Coordinates of C-alpha atoms and ligand atoms in Angstrom, one line a residue:
Chain A
M1 CA 183.1 49.1 59.0
Q2 CA 182.2 45.1 60.1
T3 CA 182.0 43.1 57.0
E4 CA 178.5 41.3 56.5
K5 CA 178.4 37.4 56.7
R6 CA 175.7 35.2 55.4
K7 CA 175.4 31.0 55.1
E8 CA 175.8 29.5 52.2
R9 CA 175.2 25.6 51.4
I10 CA 179.4 24.6 50.5
D11 CA 178.0 22.1 47.7
R12 CA 175.5 24.5 46.1
G13 CA 179.0 26.4 44.0
I14 CA 180.3 23.3 43.0
K15 CA 176.7 21.5 41.7
I16 CA 175.3 24.7 40.2
R17 CA 177.9 25.5 38.0
S18 CA 177.8 22.2 35.9
D19 CA 174.1 20.5 36.9
G20 CA 175.5 17.2 38.4
I21 CA 178.9 16.7 36.8
Y22 CA 181.3 18.6 39.7
A23 CA 183.5 21.8 38.3
L24 CA 185.8 22.4 41.0
S25 CA 187.7 25.6 41.4
S26 CA 189.1 25.1 44.9
W27 CA 191.0 22.9 47.4
R28 CA 188.7 23.0 49.3
E29 CA 185.9 22.0 47.3
I30 CA 187.8 18.8 46.4
T31 CA 188.4 17.8 50.3
Y32 CA 184.7 18.7 50.7
L33 CA 184.2 16.2 48.1
I34 CA 186.3 13.5 48.5
A35 CA 186.0 13.4 52.4
P36 CA 183.6 11.2 53.3
R37 CA 185.4 8.5 50.8
F38 CA 188.6 9.0 52.5
L39 CA 186.8 8.5 56.1
L40 CA 185.5 4.9 54.6
I41 CA 188.8 3.9 53.1
G42 CA 191.5 5.4 55.6
G43 CA 188.9 4.4 58.5
L44 CA 188.8 0.3 57.8
L45 CA 193.3 0.6 56.1
A46 CA 193.6 1.5 59.6
A47 CA 191.1 -0.1 61.7
P48 CA 193.5 -3.8 62.2
L49 CA 196.1 -1.2 63.4
L50 CA 194.1 0.4 66.2
L51 CA 192.3 -2.7 66.9
H52 CA 195.9 -4.4 67.8
F53 CA 195.2 -4.5 71.4
F54 CA 191.8 -5.7 70.9
P55 CA 192.6 -9.5 69.5
Y56 CA 188.5 -9.7 70.2
W57 CA 188.1 -6.5 67.8
Q58 CA 189.5 -7.8 65.4
K59 CA 187.8 -10.6 65.1
V60 CA 184.6 -8.3 65.0
L61 CA 186.3 -6.1 61.8
L62 CA 186.7 -9.3 60.0
I63 CA 182.9 -10.4 60.7
I64 CA 182.1 -6.9 59.4
C65 CA 183.9 -7.3 55.9
I66 CA 182.3 -11.0 55.6
Y67 CA 178.7 -9.0 56.5
A68 CA 179.9 -6.1 54.1
L69 CA 180.5 -8.5 50.8
L70 CA 176.9 -10.3 51.7
S71 CA 175.6 -6.7 51.9
M72 CA 177.0 -5.6 48.9
A73 CA 176.3 -8.7 46.9
F74 CA 172.2 -8.5 48.3
D75 CA 172.1 -4.5 47.5
F76 CA 173.8 -5.3 43.9
L77 CA 171.1 -7.6 43.0
A78 CA 168.0 -6.1 45.0
N79 CA 168.8 -2.8 43.5
Y80 CA 170.4 -2.7 40.1
V81 CA 169.4 -5.6 38.7
G82 CA 166.1 -6.6 40.3
L83 CA 166.0 -9.7 41.8
V84 CA 165.5 -9.8 45.4
C85 CA 167.7 -12.6 46.2
L86 CA 167.7 -14.1 50.1
G87 CA 170.2 -16.8 49.5
G88 CA 173.5 -15.1 51.3
S89 CA 174.1 -18.1 53.4
F90 CA 173.8 -20.3 50.2
F91 CA 177.1 -18.3 48.6
V92 CA 178.3 -18.3 52.1
G93 CA 178.2 -22.3 51.8
V94 CA 179.3 -23.2 48.9
G95 CA 182.3 -20.5 48.9
G96 CA 183.3 -22.1 52.9
Y97 CA 183.1 -25.7 51.6
G98 CA 184.8 -24.6 48.2
A99 CA 188.0 -23.5 50.5
A100 CA 187.7 -26.3 52.7
L101 CA 188.0 -28.8 50.0
L102 CA 190.7 -27.2 48.1
N103 CA 192.4 -26.4 51.2
K104 CA 192.6 -30.0 52.3
Y105 CA 192.8 -31.9 49.0
L106 CA 194.4 -29.5 46.9
L107 CA 196.6 -28.5 50.2
L108 CA 196.4 -24.9 48.6
S109 CA 197.3 -21.9 51.3
P110 CA 194.0 -19.6 52.1
L111 CA 195.1 -16.8 49.8
I112 CA 194.4 -18.9 46.3
S113 CA 192.2 -21.1 47.3
I114 CA 189.4 -18.2 48.6
P115 CA 190.2 -16.6 45.5
L116 CA 189.6 -19.8 43.5
A117 CA 187.0 -21.1 46.2
A118 CA 185.2 -18.2 44.8
L119 CA 185.8 -18.2 41.3
F120 CA 184.3 -22.2 41.5
G121 CA 182.4 -21.5 43.5
A122 CA 180.0 -18.2 41.8
A123 CA 180.3 -20.3 38.8
F124 CA 179.1 -23.1 40.7
C125 CA 175.9 -21.0 42.5
T126 CA 175.5 -19.4 39.0
L127 CA 175.1 -22.7 37.3
L128 CA 172.3 -23.5 40.4
L129 CA 170.4 -20.4 39.8
L130 CA 170.7 -20.2 35.9
P131 CA 166.9 -22.3 35.9
C132 CA 165.2 -19.6 38.4
L133 CA 166.1 -16.0 36.3
P134 CA 163.1 -16.0 34.5
L135 CA 161.4 -15.9 38.0
R136 CA 160.9 -12.7 39.9
G137 CA 160.2 -11.1 42.7
V138 CA 158.9 -12.6 45.5
Y139 CA 158.8 -16.0 43.0
F140 CA 162.7 -15.9 43.0
A141 CA 163.6 -14.9 46.6
I142 CA 162.1 -17.8 47.4
I143 CA 163.6 -20.0 46.0
T144 CA 166.8 -18.6 46.3
L145 CA 165.7 -19.0 50.5
M146 CA 165.2 -22.9 49.3
Y147 CA 168.8 -23.1 48.1
P148 CA 170.9 -23.4 51.1
L149 CA 168.2 -25.6 53.3
M150 CA 168.1 -28.4 50.2
M151 CA 172.2 -28.1 50.4
T152 CA 171.6 -28.0 54.5
R153 CA 169.7 -31.7 53.7
I154 CA 171.8 -33.2 51.0
I155 CA 174.9 -33.0 52.9
E156 CA 173.1 -34.0 56.0
A157 CA 171.5 -37.3 54.5
F158 CA 174.9 -38.6 52.1
E159 CA 177.3 -37.9 54.8
L160 CA 179.3 -35.2 52.2
F161 CA 182.0 -33.6 53.8
G162 CA 182.1 -34.3 56.7
G163 CA 178.1 -34.8 57.5
T164 CA 176.8 -32.8 60.3
N165 CA 180.1 -32.4 61.9
G166 CA 181.6 -30.4 59.1
M167 CA 185.4 -30.2 57.5
M168 CA 187.7 -29.9 60.4
D169 CA 191.7 -28.8 60.6
I170 CA 191.7 -26.2 57.5
Q171 CA 194.6 -24.4 57.7
G172 CA 194.4 -21.1 59.0
F173 CA 196.1 -17.5 58.3
G174 CA 198.4 -18.0 60.9
N175 CA 199.9 -14.3 60.2
P176 CA 196.6 -11.9 61.8
W177 CA 197.8 -8.9 60.3
I178 CA 197.4 -10.3 56.9
E179 CA 194.5 -12.2 58.3
Q180 CA 193.0 -8.4 58.5
Y181 CA 194.5 -7.0 55.4
F182 CA 193.4 -9.4 52.8
L183 CA 190.0 -9.3 53.7
V184 CA 190.2 -5.3 54.2
V185 CA 191.3 -4.5 50.9
A186 CA 189.1 -7.3 49.2
T187 CA 186.4 -5.3 50.7
L188 CA 187.2 -2.5 49.5
V189 CA 188.4 -3.3 46.1
F190 CA 185.5 -5.2 45.6
L191 CA 183.4 -2.0 46.7
F192 CA 184.7 -0.2 44.4
A193 CA 185.1 -2.2 41.4
L194 CA 181.3 -3.1 41.8
R195 CA 180.3 0.8 42.0
R196 CA 182.7 1.2 38.5
L197 CA 180.7 -1.6 36.6
S198 CA 177.0 -0.2 37.7
V199 CA 178.3 3.1 35.6
E200 CA 180.3 1.0 32.7
D201 CA 178.2 0.0 30.0
L202 CA 178.0 -3.8 31.4
G203 CA 176.2 -2.1 34.3
L204 CA 174.0 0.3 32.5
V205 CA 172.2 -2.8 30.6
I206 CA 171.7 -4.9 34.1
R207 CA 170.3 -1.4 35.4
G208 CA 168.5 -1.3 32.7
I209 CA 166.6 -4.5 33.4
K210 CA 165.7 -3.6 36.5
D211 CA 163.6 -0.6 34.8
N212 CA 162.6 -2.5 32.0
D213 CA 163.5 -5.8 31.3
Q214 CA 160.8 -6.2 28.1
S215 CA 162.7 -3.1 26.5
V216 CA 166.1 -4.4 26.7
R217 CA 164.8 -7.4 24.8
A218 CA 163.5 -5.3 22.6
S219 CA 166.8 -4.2 22.0
G220 CA 168.0 -7.4 21.0
I221 CA 170.2 -8.2 24.6
N222 CA 169.8 -12.0 25.6
I223 CA 169.0 -10.6 29.4
T224 CA 168.8 -14.1 31.3
F225 CA 173.3 -13.5 29.9
I226 CA 173.3 -10.0 31.3
K227 CA 170.9 -11.5 34.4
A228 CA 173.6 -14.4 34.7
Q229 CA 176.9 -11.8 34.9
A230 CA 174.8 -10.0 37.2
I231 CA 174.6 -13.5 39.6
F232 CA 178.2 -14.8 38.8
Y233 CA 179.4 -11.3 40.0
A234 CA 177.5 -11.2 43.4
S235 CA 177.9 -14.7 44.2
F236 CA 181.8 -14.5 43.6
L237 CA 181.3 -11.8 46.7
G238 CA 179.3 -13.8 49.0
C239 CA 181.6 -17.4 47.6
F240 CA 185.1 -15.4 48.3
A241 CA 182.8 -14.1 51.8
G242 CA 182.4 -17.8 52.6
A243 CA 185.6 -19.1 51.7
Y244 CA 187.4 -16.7 54.1
L245 CA 184.9 -18.0 57.0
A246 CA 186.1 -21.7 56.3
H247 CA 189.9 -20.4 56.6
V248 CA 189.1 -18.0 59.7
Y249 CA 187.0 -20.6 61.6
M250 CA 189.7 -22.9 60.5
W251 CA 186.1 -24.9 59.9
A252 CA 183.9 -25.3 57.2
G253 CA 180.5 -27.3 58.3
L254 CA 176.6 -26.7 57.8
S255 CA 175.9 -23.1 60.1
M256 CA 177.7 -21.9 57.0
F257 CA 174.2 -22.3 55.0
A258 CA 172.5 -20.8 58.6
L259 CA 170.4 -17.9 57.5
D260 CA 172.1 -15.3 59.3
F261 CA 174.2 -14.8 56.1
S262 CA 170.9 -14.1 54.4
I263 CA 169.1 -12.1 56.6
I264 CA 171.5 -9.3 58.3
P265 CA 173.0 -8.3 55.1
I266 CA 169.6 -7.2 53.8
A267 CA 168.7 -5.5 57.5
A268 CA 172.4 -4.1 57.1
T269 CA 171.4 -3.1 53.3
V270 CA 168.2 -1.7 54.6
V271 CA 169.5 0.4 57.7
G272 CA 172.4 1.7 55.3
G273 CA 170.3 2.8 52.8
G274 CA 170.1 0.3 49.1
G275 CA 171.5 1.4 45.6
S276 CA 174.9 2.7 46.0
L277 CA 176.3 -0.4 47.9
L278 CA 177.9 2.4 50.3
G279 CA 174.5 1.9 52.3
A280 CA 175.0 -1.8 52.5
V281 CA 178.8 -1.4 53.4
L282 CA 177.9 1.3 56.0
G283 CA 175.0 -0.8 57.2
A284 CA 177.0 -3.9 57.9
I285 CA 179.2 -1.3 59.4
L286 CA 176.9 -0.7 62.2
L287 CA 175.1 -3.2 62.4
V288 CA 177.8 -5.9 63.8
P289 CA 179.5 -4.4 66.5
L290 CA 175.9 -3.5 67.3
S291 CA 175.1 -7.4 67.5
E292 CA 178.5 -7.8 69.4
V293 CA 177.6 -4.9 72.4
L294 CA 174.1 -6.5 72.3
R295 CA 175.7 -9.6 73.7
A296 CA 175.8 -8.2 77.5
F297 CA 171.6 -8.2 77.2
G298 CA 172.3 -12.2 77.3
P299 CA 169.2 -14.2 76.1
L300 CA 167.7 -10.5 75.1
R301 CA 170.0 -9.8 72.6
I302 CA 167.5 -10.4 69.5
V303 CA 164.7 -8.2 71.4
V304 CA 167.1 -5.4 72.1
Y305 CA 168.3 -5.7 68.4
S306 CA 164.9 -6.4 66.7
L307 CA 163.8 -3.5 68.4
I308 CA 166.3 -0.7 67.2
L309 CA 166.6 -2.5 63.4
T310 CA 162.7 -1.3 63.6
V311 CA 162.9 2.1 65.1
V312 CA 165.8 3.1 62.6
I313 CA 164.0 1.7 59.7
V314 CA 160.7 3.5 60.6
I315 CA 162.2 6.9 61.6
K316 CA 164.8 7.0 58.9
G317 CA 163.3 4.7 56.3
E318 CA 165.3 6.3 53.3
G319 CA 168.5 4.3 55.0
L320 CA 171.4 6.3 56.7
L321 CA 173.4 6.9 54.0
N322 CA 171.0 8.9 51.7
Y323 CA 169.6 10.8 55.4
L324 CA 173.3 11.5 56.0
S325 CA 174.8 12.4 52.2
R326 CA 171.8 15.0 52.4
K327 CA 172.6 16.4 55.7
Y328 CA 176.1 16.7 54.6
H329 CA 175.2 18.3 51.6
Q330 CA 173.4 20.7 53.2
F331 CA 176.3 21.9 55.5
E332 CA 176.7 26.0 55.3
R333 CA 180.0 28.1 55.8
W334 CA 179.5 31.8 56.5
V335 CA 180.8 33.7 53.6
E336 CA 181.8 37.4 54.0
I337 CA 179.2 39.6 51.6
Chain B
M1 CA 159.7 -12.3 -2.5
A2 CA 157.7 -10.2 0.5
M3 CA 160.3 -9.3 3.7
L4 CA 157.4 -10.4 6.2
T5 CA 154.8 -12.9 5.4
V6 CA 152.1 -13.5 8.3
N7 CA 150.1 -16.9 7.7
R8 CA 147.2 -17.8 9.3
L9 CA 148.4 -16.6 12.3
T10 CA 146.2 -16.8 15.6
K11 CA 146.3 -15.7 18.8
K12 CA 144.3 -17.3 22.3
F13 CA 144.6 -16.2 25.7
G14 CA 142.2 -18.8 27.6
G15 CA 138.8 -18.2 26.0
I16 CA 139.4 -15.4 24.0
T17 CA 140.7 -15.1 20.9
A18 CA 142.9 -12.4 20.2
L19 CA 144.1 -12.8 16.4
D20 CA 142.3 -15.1 14.2
G21 CA 143.9 -16.1 11.4
I22 CA 145.3 -13.2 10.5
D23 CA 147.0 -13.1 6.7
F24 CA 149.5 -10.1 5.0
S25 CA 152.7 -9.8 3.9
I26 CA 154.9 -6.5 3.2
E27 CA 157.7 -5.9 0.5
K28 CA 161.0 -4.1 1.1
G29 CA 160.7 -0.8 1.5
E30 CA 156.7 -0.4 1.9
V31 CA 155.0 1.3 4.9
M32 CA 152.1 -0.2 6.0
G33 CA 149.5 1.1 8.3
V34 CA 147.3 -1.2 10.4
I35 CA 144.5 0.2 11.9
G36 CA 141.4 -1.3 14.0
P37 CA 139.7 -0.1 16.8
N38 CA 140.7 -0.8 21.4
G39 CA 141.2 -4.5 21.7
S40 CA 141.1 -5.1 18.5
G41 CA 144.4 -7.4 18.8
K42 CA 147.2 -4.6 17.2
T43 CA 149.5 -5.2 19.6
T44 CA 148.6 -8.5 19.7
L45 CA 149.8 -9.0 16.4
I46 CA 153.2 -6.9 17.3
N47 CA 153.8 -9.1 20.5
C48 CA 153.3 -12.4 18.2
I49 CA 156.2 -11.0 15.6
T50 CA 158.8 -10.2 17.7
G51 CA 158.3 -13.3 19.8
F52 CA 157.0 -11.5 23.1
I53 CA 154.2 -13.2 23.6
K54 CA 154.1 -16.9 21.3
A55 CA 151.5 -17.3 19.0
T56 CA 148.6 -20.7 19.3
A57 CA 148.7 -20.6 15.2
G58 CA 150.0 -19.8 12.1
D59 CA 153.3 -18.9 10.3
I60 CA 155.4 -15.5 10.6
I61 CA 158.2 -16.2 7.5
F62 CA 161.0 -13.4 8.0
N63 CA 163.3 -12.8 4.7
G64 CA 162.4 -16.4 4.1
R65 CA 162.8 -17.8 7.5
N66 CA 160.2 -19.0 10.2
I67 CA 160.7 -17.1 12.6
R68 CA 157.4 -17.8 15.4
G69 CA 158.8 -19.1 18.3
M70 CA 162.1 -17.2 18.4
K71 CA 163.3 -15.8 21.6
P72 CA 162.8 -11.3 21.0
H73 CA 166.2 -10.6 21.3
K74 CA 167.4 -13.1 18.3
I75 CA 164.3 -11.7 16.2
V76 CA 165.5 -8.0 16.9
N77 CA 169.2 -9.0 15.6
L78 CA 167.4 -10.7 12.2
G79 CA 166.8 -7.0 12.3
I80 CA 163.1 -6.3 13.5
C81 CA 162.6 -3.5 15.8
R82 CA 159.4 -2.6 17.9
T83 CA 158.6 0.2 19.9
F84 CA 156.5 -0.2 23.0
Q85 CA 152.5 1.3 22.8
I86 CA 153.0 2.2 26.9
M87 CA 156.8 3.5 27.4
R88 CA 158.6 3.0 30.1
P89 CA 162.0 4.9 29.7
Y90 CA 165.1 3.5 31.6
S91 CA 163.9 6.4 34.1
S92 CA 167.1 6.3 36.4
L93 CA 169.5 6.8 33.6
P94 CA 169.3 10.2 31.9
A95 CA 168.0 10.1 28.1
Y96 CA 171.3 9.7 26.0
K97 CA 172.3 6.9 28.7
N98 CA 169.0 4.9 27.6
L99 CA 170.4 4.6 23.9
I100 CA 173.7 2.4 25.3
I101 CA 171.7 -0.4 26.2
P102 CA 170.3 -0.4 22.5
L103 CA 174.4 0.4 21.5
Y104 CA 175.6 -2.3 24.1
G105 CA 173.6 -5.2 22.2
P106 CA 174.9 -7.7 19.3
R107 CA 173.0 -6.5 16.7
A108 CA 173.9 -2.5 17.0
R109 CA 177.5 -4.2 17.3
K110 CA 177.2 -6.4 14.9
T111 CA 175.8 -3.6 11.9
G112 CA 178.4 -1.2 13.5
G113 CA 176.2 0.3 15.3
W114 CA 175.1 3.8 13.9
R115 CA 176.9 5.2 11.2
G116 CA 179.6 2.2 12.1
G117 CA 181.7 2.4 15.7
G118 CA 179.1 0.7 17.9
R119 CA 181.8 -1.4 19.3
H120 CA 184.3 0.6 20.3
G121 CA 183.8 3.7 23.8
D122 CA 182.4 6.2 21.9
R123 CA 178.6 5.1 22.5
N124 CA 178.1 7.9 24.4
I125 CA 178.6 10.3 20.9
I126 CA 176.7 8.3 19.5
A127 CA 173.7 8.4 21.3
L128 CA 173.6 11.7 21.3
D129 CA 174.3 11.9 17.3
L130 CA 170.7 9.4 17.5
L131 CA 169.1 11.9 20.0
E132 CA 169.8 14.7 17.6
E133 CA 168.2 12.5 15.0
V134 CA 165.2 12.1 16.5
G135 CA 164.8 15.9 17.5
F136 CA 166.4 16.5 21.1
E137 CA 168.4 19.9 20.8
R138 CA 171.9 19.1 21.2
E139 CA 173.2 22.0 22.3
S140 CA 170.1 21.8 25.5
K141 CA 170.3 20.2 28.5
V142 CA 167.8 17.7 27.4
P143 CA 169.6 14.7 26.2
Y144 CA 170.8 14.8 29.7
K145 CA 168.0 14.7 31.9
L146 CA 167.0 11.8 33.7
A147 CA 164.6 9.6 31.1
G148 CA 162.0 9.4 34.1
T149 CA 161.5 13.4 34.0
L150 CA 160.3 13.4 30.0
P151 CA 157.8 14.7 28.8
T152 CA 155.8 12.4 26.6
G153 CA 156.4 13.4 23.3
Y154 CA 160.5 12.9 23.7
L155 CA 159.8 9.9 25.8
K156 CA 158.1 8.7 21.9
R157 CA 161.6 10.2 20.5
L158 CA 163.0 8.4 22.8
E159 CA 161.6 4.8 21.8
L160 CA 162.2 5.8 18.2
A161 CA 165.9 6.5 18.8
R162 CA 166.4 3.1 20.4
C163 CA 165.2 1.4 17.8
L164 CA 167.3 3.7 15.2
A165 CA 170.2 2.2 17.2
L166 CA 169.4 -1.1 16.6
N167 CA 169.6 -0.3 12.2
P168 CA 166.2 -1.8 11.8
D169 CA 165.3 -3.7 8.4
L170 CA 162.1 -3.5 9.6
L171 CA 160.6 -1.3 12.0
I172 CA 156.9 -1.4 13.4
C173 CA 155.9 1.4 15.1
D174 CA 152.8 0.8 18.1
E175 CA 150.8 3.8 18.5
V176 CA 154.0 6.9 18.5
F177 CA 152.0 10.0 17.7
S178 CA 149.1 8.8 20.3
G179 CA 149.2 11.5 23.1
L180 CA 150.8 14.0 21.4
S181 CA 150.1 17.2 20.3
M182 CA 149.0 18.2 16.5
S183 CA 152.4 20.2 16.0
E184 CA 154.3 17.4 17.9
I185 CA 153.1 14.8 15.1
A186 CA 153.6 17.4 12.1
S187 CA 157.6 17.3 13.3
M188 CA 157.5 13.4 13.9
V189 CA 156.1 12.3 10.3
P190 CA 159.1 13.8 8.3
L191 CA 160.9 11.5 10.6
I192 CA 159.4 8.7 10.1
E193 CA 159.6 9.5 5.6
K194 CA 163.5 10.3 6.0
L195 CA 163.7 6.2 8.3
N196 CA 161.7 5.2 4.9
K197 CA 163.7 6.8 2.0
S198 CA 166.6 5.5 3.6
G199 CA 165.5 1.7 3.3
V200 CA 163.4 0.8 6.4
T201 CA 160.6 -1.1 6.7
I202 CA 157.6 0.3 8.8
I203 CA 154.5 -1.3 9.6
M204 CA 152.8 1.5 11.2
I205 CA 150.1 0.9 13.9
E206 CA 148.2 4.3 14.2
H207 CA 144.8 6.0 15.4
R208 CA 145.6 9.4 13.5
L209 CA 144.2 8.4 10.3
K210 CA 145.2 11.9 8.3
E211 CA 148.8 11.7 9.6
L212 CA 149.4 7.6 8.9
F213 CA 147.8 8.3 5.5
R214 CA 150.5 10.8 4.4
V215 CA 153.1 8.0 5.4
A216 CA 151.1 4.8 4.7
R217 CA 150.5 3.6 0.8
R218 CA 148.7 0.7 2.0
V219 CA 147.0 -0.1 5.1
M220 CA 145.1 -3.2 6.9
A221 CA 142.1 -2.6 9.1
I222 CA 141.6 -5.4 12.1
S223 CA 138.4 -6.3 14.4
Y224 CA 138.4 -8.3 17.2
G225 CA 141.2 -10.1 15.4
E226 CA 140.1 -10.7 12.2
K227 CA 141.1 -8.7 9.3
I228 CA 138.6 -6.8 7.5
V229 CA 140.1 -5.3 4.3
E230 CA 143.4 -4.1 3.1
G231 CA 144.2 -2.1 0.2
S232 CA 144.9 1.7 -0.3
P233 CA 143.6 4.7 2.2
E234 CA 140.8 5.3 0.2
E235 CA 139.8 1.8 -0.3
V236 CA 139.9 1.0 3.3
M237 CA 138.2 3.8 4.4
A238 CA 135.1 3.0 1.9
N239 CA 134.4 -0.1 3.2
E240 CA 131.3 -0.6 5.5
K241 CA 132.9 -3.1 7.6
V242 CA 135.3 -0.7 8.2
K243 CA 132.8 2.6 8.9
E244 CA 131.1 0.6 11.6
A245 CA 133.8 -1.6 13.6
Y246 CA 136.5 1.6 13.3
L247 CA 134.7 5.0 13.1
G248 CA 131.7 3.4 15.5
A249 CA 129.4 6.0 13.9
Ligands
LIG1 N1 148.9 -10.3 27.8 C1 147.2 -10.7 27.5 N2 146.4 -11.7 28.1 C2 145.3 -11.7 28.3 N3 144.4 -11.4 27.1 C3 144.9 -10.0 26.7 C4 146.2 -10.1 26.7 N4 146.9 -9.2 26.2 C5 146.4 -8.8 24.9 N5 144.9 -9.3 25.8 C6 143.6 -9.0 25.1 O1 143.6 -9.1 23.5 C7 142.7 -8.8 23.1 C8 143.4 -7.8 22.5 O2 144.3 -6.4 23.0 P1 145.8 -5.6 22.0 O3 146.0 -6.1 21.1 O4 146.1 -4.8 23.3 O5 144.7 -4.8 21.1 P2 144.7 -3.2 20.6 O6 146.6 -3.0 20.5 O7 144.5 -3.6 19.3 O8 144.2 -2.0 21.0 C9 142.3 -7.4 24.3 O9 140.5 -8.1 24.2 C10 143.0 -7.7 25.4 O10 142.0 -7.8 26.5
LIG2 MG1 147.3 -1.2 21.7

């Protein structure tokens, strides 16, 4: 007799056994669970190798990672802490100038000046944003938008750090492999570290502030201090990205405070899907190459880019990651009855 | 010396006087009730004592120290904990993870958390213990459910557990019984009694007078931000102004 078959969702058996806490009973199920993560890690790690003969696209990969870091910072602040921060370019600029200064005056090599610039830059950004922490919603957003504008004007007016010309002759990486892998690995490490943080006790407190900050205060916790820590982590990522950029371009200048670094990460987070950090990275992986491909449209590039963005957001407002993971969880297989 | 003394406490919101020179004090170990019609300033009184809003005038002396104008988290860490009338749990977290937040704070760490041990990685266990204490069935799935999906009864208990996590010296409850069924209230009353027996001083704002009078020996009635009367439940209910203002009929 022919065996009958019916369709079954793969994730059902895994999830039902323990109500959200996964219970695995076979290698197939384990594979099912870790495959997406493996795809991301493996894909990013393999990318520099695969792109070896396309130096142009290697640069694009770097830009993807830069924007992935900025998108994570935005997503973290917006969806975990509840602070909508439009100051991505502030972080990039501070990190960029920081690295340039460290390299030029202390002669530190990129691998040292980048982490240091991220550290000092994050401390600097946190300090400057400290007075704005009690602000909420659109007030915080608008103030963070002003910071990069302010920095540009100050640098211009006082002719600081080379004024409008910027700081030139910053040391490059020399070795393209180091240039690629240092950033790719750092991006992955930051991604998983930040995701880890969000389920640690400190992360729960941070998310608590977004849900109900009054209740956190009524629990004896100084929310300004916690928010300052969150800003420090986010600006660390942003400054790291900026510092990297300075060494890639071998230059730090006013365009590091450009609006792109504030706006594109928001688009990436919205397209990819906020609230998981992974979505933000996915968004950057999609949007940055897209904007490169669209260079073929010449002056109409931004128009086409915006159209695509609008369509994606209107049709898949939940974000691509949420959509994909829902579909993935609905995968079916045939089983014998 | 009284644990908490409030002198001539006044709060004005623009032209509205929400609190108009309130005086009272509470001894250690007492349970005191506060009653008054809606809008009479009860929640405002709590907000002033716990630092969530700044009083316009007056003094709040806690254990000999004037705490008026202090930040809310500092006041909590001195030992005054309050529940919120409008409960907004951390809805994206499971119920027991809601308690990690108070357990993370300096007060729980300093006092060793609930029965000692708030310092180390066992906050999850402590949280589950606390939930059991306030009536979450430990073996059931309820403590693991997202707080946003819990019904009112459990949310009130969760709010109480949040305060317990902080080992309060003075607990201020803002209408913890409202919105609960008779049987739910009946199961909450012993909880309050037990807390008081263990040494916690309690101020209870309540509309459910019968249950309130079971636990509170002394009651203060306020109306339009002014104290009308203070005394035993019988004395207060016998007062003409209370009958008029509170019972309204
Ligand atoms: N933040 C505020 N701003 C303006 N008015 C307020 C505010 N909070 C309370 N009030 C006013 O103060 C009065 C007392 O309110 P409340 O303390 O909430 O009363 P109760 O808790 O006794 O019902 C009300 O008239 C209310 O409108
Ligand atoms: Mg009230």
